[in-house]
DNA sequence: CGGGGCTCCTGTGCGC
DNA sequence: TGCGCACAGGAGCCCC
């Protein structure tokens, strides 16, 4: 499940290898992943262009091409971008002028690839909330965003139109680290808790980037290697295990249709 | 506006 | 042992 830290890891790895490289050939082995454009047209538009810039926005990865169009990737649950030689499980292959290629794989076929003139006007991006590491996302702004909403904090943290890049793994981790129950209504958060939450969002994401993401489900980096963050996760995927703080058994619940693990004693 | 439920898809893991 | 079915989940969408 690639969230902000995983996509950021892919982005910085790819910058080292495909920036300014020319796409000489595109192989579309699974047209389902292409959205909003005829597959044949996509090939025609992007072959012979170079990748001028790579941008991450939330969980989206964007290649700005030399013809001013952009490839917009979303890996969803099981998408992978692996650089090197062609892979038999590839659904789309981008071949570069250095003889290497970028393989777009996806077990569950939820991932998407779009081609657009203005990536920032794309559905899913245009209304997206602030980037957690943008200067504009300060504590004051965060308080303002929370306002006096009555909604439960965990689904809100995962709402991409509220804040960009946080998904099911890191929303759970952040809440554990600040001792806040996933169902706590936002307007019941104390001033200090909001501040803790703000710091924890940045802290957890930064730690996950440092450890190159969490390899839960299918996530691997562009070399096919696993991340190092999964063993540092304190609640995600650990229902039934003992809380690392207090030893209480971690509980699992469904919240807005998503599995949610928390410590019933530490998180109030 | 908010929340619930459904949809897409396929490998996994469970129960019988 | 093997079959079949429920389940997981990001995000858009519909509905109330």
mmCIF file of C-alpha atoms (C1' of nucleotides) in Angstrom:
data_model
loop_
_atom_site.group_PDB
_atom_site.id
_atom_site.type_symbol
_atom_site.label_atom_id
_atom_site.label_comp_id
_atom_site.label_asym_id
_atom_site.label_seq_id
_atom_site.Cartn_x
_atom_site.Cartn_y
_atom_site.Cartn_z
ATOM 1 C CA UNK A 1 0.000 0.000 0.000
ATOM 2 C CA UNK A 2 2.097 2.885 -1.173
ATOM 3 C CA UNK A 3 1.434 6.054 0.810
ATOM 4 C CA UNK A 4 3.435 9.277 0.836
ATOM 5 C CA UNK A 5 6.716 7.745 2.139
ATOM 6 C CA UNK A 6 6.660 4.878 -0.347
ATOM 7 C CA UNK A 7 5.886 7.128 -3.318
ATOM 8 C CA UNK A 8 8.554 9.574 -2.152
ATOM 9 C CA UNK A 9 11.088 6.729 -2.044
ATOM 10 C CA UNK A 10 10.186 5.700 -5.583
ATOM 11 C CA UNK A 11 10.381 9.309 -6.727
ATOM 12 C CA UNK A 12 13.856 9.969 -5.359
ATOM 13 C CA UNK A 13 15.169 6.653 -6.682
ATOM 14 C CA UNK A 14 13.781 7.257 -10.156
ATOM 15 C CA UNK A 15 15.210 10.778 -10.297
ATOM 16 C CA UNK A 16 18.661 9.216 -10.189
ATOM 17 C CA UNK A 17 18.041 6.972 -13.189
ATOM 18 C CA UNK A 18 15.430 8.246 -15.652
ATOM 19 C CA UNK A 19 15.671 12.032 -15.498
ATOM 20 C CA UNK A 20 16.452 13.412 -18.966
ATOM 21 C CA UNK A 21 16.299 9.917 -20.433
ATOM 22 C CA UNK A 22 14.344 9.445 -23.647
ATOM 23 C CA UNK A 23 11.411 7.028 -23.795
ATOM 24 C CA UNK A 24 12.030 5.142 -27.020
ATOM 25 C CA UNK A 25 9.297 2.552 -26.726
ATOM 26 C CA UNK A 26 6.199 1.845 -24.657
ATOM 27 C CA UNK A 27 4.672 -1.610 -24.358
ATOM 28 C CA UNK A 28 1.062 -1.671 -23.225
ATOM 29 C CA UNK A 29 0.370 -5.196 -22.047
ATOM 30 C CA UNK A 30 -2.666 -4.296 -19.948
ATOM 31 C CA UNK A 31 -4.765 -1.466 -21.310
ATOM 32 C CA UNK A 32 -7.022 -1.426 -18.277
ATOM 33 C CA UNK A 33 -4.554 0.651 -16.292
ATOM 34 C CA UNK A 34 -4.760 3.497 -18.822
ATOM 35 C CA UNK A 35 -7.460 5.996 -17.945
ATOM 36 C CA UNK A 36 -8.874 8.923 -19.875
ATOM 37 C CA UNK A 37 -7.034 8.415 -23.168
ATOM 38 C CA UNK A 38 -7.000 5.826 -25.930
ATOM 39 C CA UNK A 39 -4.037 3.516 -25.341
ATOM 40 C CA UNK A 40 -2.771 3.887 -28.918
ATOM 41 C CA UNK A 41 -2.823 7.647 -28.568
ATOM 42 C CA UNK A 42 -0.918 7.486 -25.285
ATOM 43 C CA UNK A 43 1.868 5.549 -26.967
ATOM 44 C CA UNK A 44 2.021 8.029 -29.843
ATOM 45 C CA UNK A 45 2.123 11.007 -27.478
ATOM 46 C CA UNK A 46 4.893 9.810 -25.195
ATOM 47 C CA UNK A 47 7.303 7.878 -27.405
ATOM 48 C CA UNK A 48 10.424 9.939 -28.185
ATOM 49 C CA UNK A 49 9.858 12.354 -25.300
ATOM 50 C CA UNK A 50 12.203 12.692 -22.338
ATOM 51 C CA UNK A 51 11.319 12.705 -18.646
ATOM 52 C CA UNK A 52 12.158 16.264 -17.609
ATOM 53 C CA UNK A 53 10.883 16.281 -14.052
ATOM 54 C CA UNK A 54 9.444 13.878 -11.493
ATOM 55 C CA UNK A 55 6.936 15.171 -8.961
ATOM 56 C CA UNK A 56 5.138 13.562 -6.064
ATOM 57 C CA UNK A 57 1.803 14.994 -4.988
ATOM 58 C CA UNK A 58 0.123 13.029 -2.209
ATOM 59 C CA UNK A 59 0.255 9.413 -3.367
ATOM 60 C CA UNK A 60 0.490 10.402 -7.041
ATOM 61 C CA UNK A 61 3.719 10.210 -9.002
ATOM 62 C CA UNK A 62 4.017 12.532 -11.994
ATOM 63 C CA UNK A 63 6.489 12.471 -14.879
ATOM 64 C CA UNK A 64 6.612 15.831 -16.650
ATOM 65 C CA UNK A 65 7.623 15.104 -20.242
ATOM 66 C CA UNK A 66 9.521 17.210 -22.776
ATOM 67 C CA UNK A 67 6.334 17.773 -24.789
ATOM 68 C CA UNK A 68 4.833 19.455 -21.706
ATOM 69 C CA UNK A 69 2.423 16.622 -21.113
ATOM 70 C CA UNK A 70 2.529 14.627 -17.931
ATOM 71 C CA UNK A 71 2.206 10.969 -17.061
ATOM 72 C CA UNK A 72 0.260 10.650 -13.811
ATOM 73 C CA UNK A 73 0.645 7.384 -11.893
ATOM 74 C CA UNK A 74 -1.355 6.154 -8.930
ATOM 75 C CA UNK A 75 -0.217 2.817 -7.517
ATOM 76 C CA UNK A 76 -3.338 2.268 -5.375
ATOM 77 C CA UNK A 77 -2.973 -1.004 -3.444
ATOM 78 C CA UNK A 78 -0.480 -3.171 -5.262
ATOM 79 C CA UNK A 79 1.113 -1.080 -7.999
ATOM 80 C CA UNK A 80 4.886 -1.288 -8.415
ATOM 81 C CA UNK A 81 7.431 0.586 -10.514
ATOM 82 C CA UNK A 82 10.553 -1.458 -11.039
ATOM 83 C CA UNK A 83 13.551 -0.255 -13.001
ATOM 84 C CA UNK A 84 15.943 -2.462 -14.904
ATOM 85 C CA UNK A 85 15.111 -5.257 -17.301
ATOM 86 C CA UNK A 86 11.654 -6.222 -18.617
ATOM 87 C CA UNK A 87 9.599 -8.279 -16.184
ATOM 88 C CA UNK A 88 7.173 -11.019 -17.196
ATOM 89 C CA UNK A 89 4.534 -9.577 -14.857
ATOM 90 C CA UNK A 90 4.773 -6.070 -16.331
ATOM 91 C CA UNK A 91 1.524 -4.481 -17.422
ATOM 92 C CA UNK A 92 3.213 -1.465 -18.992
ATOM 93 C CA UNK A 93 6.887 -1.176 -19.940
ATOM 94 C CA UNK A 94 8.705 2.073 -20.694
ATOM 95 C CA UNK A 95 11.945 1.487 -22.576
ATOM 96 C CA UNK A 96 14.637 4.167 -22.362
ATOM 97 C CA UNK A 97 17.484 5.108 -24.667
ATOM 98 C CA UNK A 98 20.056 3.669 -22.260
ATOM 99 C CA UNK A 99 18.697 0.156 -22.800
ATOM 100 C CA UNK A 100 16.966 0.028 -19.413
ATOM 101 C CA UNK A 101 13.253 0.006 -18.810
ATOM 102 C CA UNK A 102 10.696 0.912 -16.201
ATOM 103 C CA UNK A 103 8.170 -1.817 -15.438
ATOM 104 C CA UNK A 104 4.727 -0.887 -14.185
ATOM 105 C CA UNK A 105 3.296 -3.922 -12.402
ATOM 106 C CA UNK A 106 0.077 -4.385 -10.488
ATOM 107 C CA UNK A 107 -1.348 -7.583 -9.070
ATOM 108 C CA UNK A 108 -4.855 -6.293 -8.364
ATOM 109 C CA UNK A 109 -5.194 -3.951 -11.336
ATOM 110 C CA UNK A 110 -6.445 -0.957 -9.384
ATOM 111 C CA UNK A 111 -3.475 1.182 -10.344
ATOM 112 C CA UNK A 112 -3.925 3.948 -12.884
ATOM 113 C CA UNK A 113 -1.936 5.811 -15.494
ATOM 114 C CA UNK A 114 -3.159 9.018 -17.113
ATOM 115 C CA UNK A 115 -1.712 11.437 -19.637
ATOM 116 C CA UNK A 116 -2.605 15.066 -19.126
ATOM 117 C CA UNK A 117 -1.704 18.586 -20.185
ATOM 118 C CA UNK A 118 -2.064 19.999 -16.699
ATOM 119 C CA UNK A 119 -1.424 17.405 -14.013
ATOM 120 C CA UNK A 120 -2.484 19.727 -11.223
ATOM 121 C CA UNK A 121 -5.975 19.991 -12.694
ATOM 122 C CA UNK A 122 -6.531 16.232 -12.633
ATOM 123 C CA UNK A 123 -9.385 14.682 -10.722
ATOM 124 C CA UNK A 124 -8.030 13.549 -7.377
ATOM 125 C CA UNK A 125 -5.293 16.170 -7.451
ATOM 126 C CA UNK A 126 -7.099 19.444 -8.005
ATOM 127 C CA UNK A 127 -8.972 19.266 -4.704
ATOM 128 C CA UNK A 128 -6.171 17.629 -2.747
ATOM 129 C CA UNK A 129 -5.255 18.927 0.694
ATOM 130 C CA UNK A 130 -1.844 20.391 1.562
ATOM 131 C CA UNK A 131 1.401 18.452 1.434
ATOM 132 C CA UNK A 132 2.511 17.574 4.971
ATOM 133 C CA UNK A 133 6.006 18.944 4.257
ATOM 134 C CA UNK A 134 4.909 22.115 2.506
ATOM 135 C CA UNK A 135 5.855 25.297 4.364
ATOM 136 C CA UNK A 136 2.231 26.383 4.244
ATOM 137 C CA UNK A 137 1.246 23.387 6.368
ATOM 138 C CA UNK A 138 2.048 24.869 9.764
ATOM 139 C CA UNK A 139 0.385 24.296 13.117
ATOM 140 C CA UNK A 140 -1.888 27.289 12.690
ATOM 141 C CA UNK A 141 -3.058 25.998 9.328
ATOM 142 C CA UNK A 142 -3.638 22.526 10.768
ATOM 143 C CA UNK A 143 -5.825 23.927 13.553
ATOM 144 C CA UNK A 144 -7.742 25.850 10.930
ATOM 145 C CA UNK A 145 -8.205 22.731 8.773
ATOM 146 C CA UNK A 146 -9.543 20.770 11.737
ATOM 147 C CA UNK A 147 -11.909 23.598 12.627
ATOM 148 C CA UNK A 148 -14.765 22.304 14.716
ATOM 149 C CA UNK A 149 -15.515 19.231 12.631
ATOM 150 C CA UNK A 150 -17.399 16.501 14.413
ATOM 151 C CA UNK A 151 -16.038 13.728 12.189
ATOM 152 C CA UNK A 152 -13.848 10.929 13.527
ATOM 153 C CA UNK A 153 -10.170 11.740 13.396
ATOM 154 C CA UNK A 154 -8.867 8.608 11.646
ATOM 155 C CA UNK A 155 -10.990 8.743 8.477
ATOM 156 C CA UNK A 156 -10.235 12.468 8.301
ATOM 157 C CA UNK A 157 -6.469 11.895 8.366
ATOM 158 C CA UNK A 158 -6.896 9.476 5.458
ATOM 159 C CA UNK A 159 -9.027 11.909 3.455
ATOM 160 C CA UNK A 160 -6.798 13.101 0.602
ATOM 161 C CA UNK A 161 -8.787 16.301 0.266
ATOM 162 C CA UNK A 162 -8.003 17.075 3.894
ATOM 163 C CA UNK A 163 -4.287 16.239 3.883
ATOM 164 C CA UNK A 164 -2.244 14.709 1.070
ATOM 165 C CA UNK A 165 -0.501 11.369 1.298
ATOM 166 C CA UNK A 166 -1.614 9.769 4.565
ATOM 167 C CA UNK A 167 -3.267 6.368 4.154
ATOM 168 C CA UNK A 168 -4.392 3.530 6.354
ATOM 169 C CA UNK A 169 -0.968 2.526 7.665
ATOM 170 C CA UNK A 170 0.326 5.913 8.771
ATOM 171 C CA UNK A 171 -3.022 7.224 10.045
ATOM 172 C CA UNK A 172 -3.042 4.322 12.524
ATOM 173 C CA UNK A 173 0.593 4.843 13.481
ATOM 174 C CA UNK A 174 0.182 8.571 14.042
ATOM 175 C CA UNK A 175 -2.827 8.066 16.308
ATOM 176 C CA UNK A 176 -1.068 5.414 18.357
ATOM 177 C CA UNK A 177 1.954 7.628 18.866
ATOM 178 C CA UNK A 178 -0.143 10.475 20.230
ATOM 179 C CA UNK A 179 -2.495 8.290 22.272
ATOM 180 C CA UNK A 180 -5.648 9.338 20.458
ATOM 181 C CA UNK A 181 -8.462 6.866 19.776
ATOM 182 C CA UNK A 182 -9.244 6.519 16.029
ATOM 183 C CA UNK A 183 -12.900 7.391 16.636
ATOM 184 C CA UNK A 184 -12.312 10.539 18.630
ATOM 185 C CA UNK A 185 -14.391 13.400 17.208
ATOM 186 C CA UNK A 186 -12.145 16.170 15.919
ATOM 187 C CA UNK A 187 -13.913 18.878 17.946
ATOM 188 C CA UNK A 188 -13.127 16.981 21.144
ATOM 189 C CA UNK A 189 -9.375 17.171 20.655
ATOM 190 C CA UNK A 190 -7.563 19.254 23.251
ATOM 191 C CA UNK A 191 -5.185 22.040 22.187
ATOM 192 C CA UNK A 192 -2.165 20.004 23.230
ATOM 193 C CA UNK A 193 -3.422 16.941 21.377
ATOM 194 C CA UNK A 194 -3.766 18.893 18.141
ATOM 195 C CA UNK A 195 -0.192 20.036 18.505
ATOM 196 C CA UNK A 196 0.986 16.482 19.215
ATOM 197 C CA UNK A 197 -0.946 15.228 16.229
ATOM 198 C CA UNK A 198 0.616 17.840 13.982
ATOM 199 C CA UNK A 199 4.128 16.852 15.060
ATOM 200 C CA UNK A 200 3.378 13.133 14.839
ATOM 201 C CA UNK A 201 2.094 13.370 11.269
ATOM 202 C CA UNK A 202 5.379 14.876 10.154
ATOM 203 C CA UNK A 203 7.439 12.698 12.474
ATOM 204 C CA UNK A 204 5.968 9.379 11.391
ATOM 205 C CA UNK A 205 6.097 10.245 7.684
ATOM 206 C CA UNK A 206 9.682 11.441 7.990
ATOM 207 C CA UNK A 207 10.717 8.281 9.822
ATOM 208 C CA UNK A 208 9.023 6.158 7.150
ATOM 209 C CA UNK A 209 10.834 8.046 4.364
ATOM 210 C CA UNK A 210 14.127 7.569 6.215
ATOM 211 C CA UNK A 211 13.509 3.808 6.348
ATOM 212 C CA UNK A 212 12.359 3.703 2.702
ATOM 213 C CA UNK A 213 8.731 2.873 3.378
ATOM 214 C CA UNK A 214 6.745 -0.069 4.697
ATOM 215 C CA UNK A 215 6.588 -3.301 2.727
ATOM 216 C CA UNK A 216 3.140 -4.413 3.726
ATOM 217 C CA UNK A 217 1.091 -5.915 0.921
ATOM 218 C CA UNK A 218 3.056 -5.517 -2.310
ATOM 219 C CA UNK A 219 5.222 -2.447 -1.821
ATOM 220 C CA UNK A 220 8.829 -2.654 -2.999
ATOM 221 C CA UNK A 221 11.170 0.060 -4.235
ATOM 222 C CA UNK A 222 12.323 0.583 -7.843
ATOM 223 C CA UNK A 223 14.918 -2.157 -7.420
ATOM 224 C CA UNK A 224 12.318 -4.583 -6.098
ATOM 225 C CA UNK A 225 13.696 -4.299 -2.571
ATOM 226 C CA UNK A 226 11.548 -4.124 0.546
ATOM 227 C CA UNK A 227 11.353 -1.107 2.818
ATOM 228 C CA UNK A 228 12.595 -1.032 6.396
ATOM 229 C CA UNK A 229 9.674 0.686 8.093
ATOM 230 C CA UNK A 230 7.314 -2.260 8.513
ATOM 231 C CA UNK A 231 9.140 -3.623 11.536
ATOM 232 C CA UNK A 232 8.951 -0.188 13.140
ATOM 233 C CA UNK A 233 5.162 -0.002 12.829
ATOM 234 C CA UNK A 234 3.619 -0.177 16.283
ATOM 235 C CA UNK A 235 -0.021 -0.983 15.530
ATOM 236 C CA UNK A 236 -0.618 -1.576 11.822
ATOM 237 C CA UNK A 237 -1.091 -5.295 11.208
ATOM 238 C CA UNK A 238 -0.470 -6.108 14.872
ATOM 239 C CA UNK A 239 -3.979 -6.817 16.145
ATOM 240 C CA UNK A 240 -3.821 -9.426 18.918
ATOM 241 C CA UNK A 241 -0.207 -8.616 19.776
ATOM 242 C CA UNK A 242 0.817 -6.784 22.955
ATOM 243 C CA UNK A 243 1.069 -3.001 22.941
ATOM 244 C CA UNK A 244 4.732 -1.955 23.012
ATOM 245 C CA UNK A 245 3.875 0.715 25.602
ATOM 246 C CA UNK A 246 1.643 -1.075 28.084
ATOM 247 C CA UNK A 247 1.360 -4.730 27.102
ATOM 248 C CA UNK A 248 -2.399 -4.641 26.568
ATOM 249 C CA UNK A 249 -3.581 -6.681 23.575
ATOM 250 C CA UNK A 250 -4.061 -4.470 20.524
ATOM 251 C CA UNK A 251 -7.622 -4.453 19.202
ATOM 252 C CA UNK A 252 -8.939 -4.294 15.659
ATOM 253 C CA UNK A 253 -12.053 -2.486 14.467
ATOM 254 C CA UNK A 254 -13.627 -1.386 11.204
ATOM 255 C CA UNK A 255 -13.765 2.338 10.642
ATOM 256 C CA UNK A 256 -15.251 3.726 7.443
ATOM 257 C CA UNK A 257 -14.794 0.242 6.006
ATOM 258 C CA UNK A 258 -11.074 0.098 6.807
ATOM 259 C CA UNK A 259 -9.279 -2.197 9.213
ATOM 260 C CA UNK A 260 -7.984 -0.194 12.167
ATOM 261 C CA UNK A 261 -5.720 -1.474 14.947
ATOM 262 C CA UNK A 262 -5.278 0.470 18.177
ATOM 263 C CA UNK A 263 -4.414 0.080 21.843
ATOM 264 C CA UNK A 264 -7.588 0.310 23.932
ATOM 265 C CA UNK A 265 -5.569 1.448 26.964
ATOM 266 C CA UNK A 266 -3.097 3.939 25.422
ATOM 267 C CA UNK A 267 -5.497 5.526 22.937
ATOM 268 C CA UNK A 268 -8.372 7.498 24.432
ATOM 269 C "C1'" DC B 1 -21.909 18.513 3.952
ATOM 270 C "C1'" DG B 2 -21.400 13.974 5.956
ATOM 271 C "C1'" DG B 3 -21.606 9.271 6.320
ATOM 272 C "C1'" DG B 4 -22.688 4.666 4.566
ATOM 273 C "C1'" DG B 5 -22.413 1.406 1.015
ATOM 274 C "C1'" DC B 6 -21.016 -0.169 -3.445
ATOM 275 C "C1'" DT B 7 -17.619 -0.754 -7.213
ATOM 276 C "C1'" DC B 8 -13.314 -1.967 -9.381
ATOM 277 C "C1'" DC B 9 -9.767 -6.681 -8.991
ATOM 278 C "C1'" DT B 10 -7.196 -10.791 -7.647
ATOM 279 C "C1'" DG B 11 -4.302 -13.444 -4.306
ATOM 280 C "C1'" DT B 12 -4.821 -15.246 0.162
ATOM 281 C "C1'" DG B 13 -6.631 -17.753 3.792
ATOM 282 C "C1'" DC B 14 -10.207 -19.724 6.041
ATOM 283 C "C1'" DG B 15 -14.002 -23.205 6.908
ATOM 284 C "C1'" DC B 16 -16.020 -27.361 5.769
ATOM 285 C "C1'" DT C 1 -6.564 -32.693 0.438
ATOM 286 C "C1'" DG C 2 -9.292 -29.626 -2.090
ATOM 287 C "C1'" DC C 3 -12.838 -26.655 -3.164
ATOM 288 C "C1'" DG C 4 -15.367 -22.363 -2.820
ATOM 289 C "C1'" DC C 5 -16.183 -18.250 -0.806
ATOM 290 C "C1'" DA C 6 -15.361 -14.132 2.000
ATOM 291 C "C1'" DC C 7 -12.089 -10.692 2.539
ATOM 292 C "C1'" DA C 8 -8.755 -6.849 1.914
ATOM 293 C "C1'" DG C 9 -8.395 -1.972 0.386
ATOM 294 C "C1'" DG C 10 -7.687 3.719 -2.373
ATOM 295 C "C1'" DA C 11 -10.727 6.454 -4.167
ATOM 296 C "C1'" DG C 12 -14.684 7.724 -6.931
ATOM 297 C "C1'" DC C 13 -19.453 7.628 -6.993
ATOM 298 C "C1'" DC C 14 -24.301 7.366 -5.678
ATOM 299 C "C1'" DC C 15 -27.738 7.911 -2.338
ATOM 300 C "C1'" DC C 16 -30.092 9.578 1.689
#
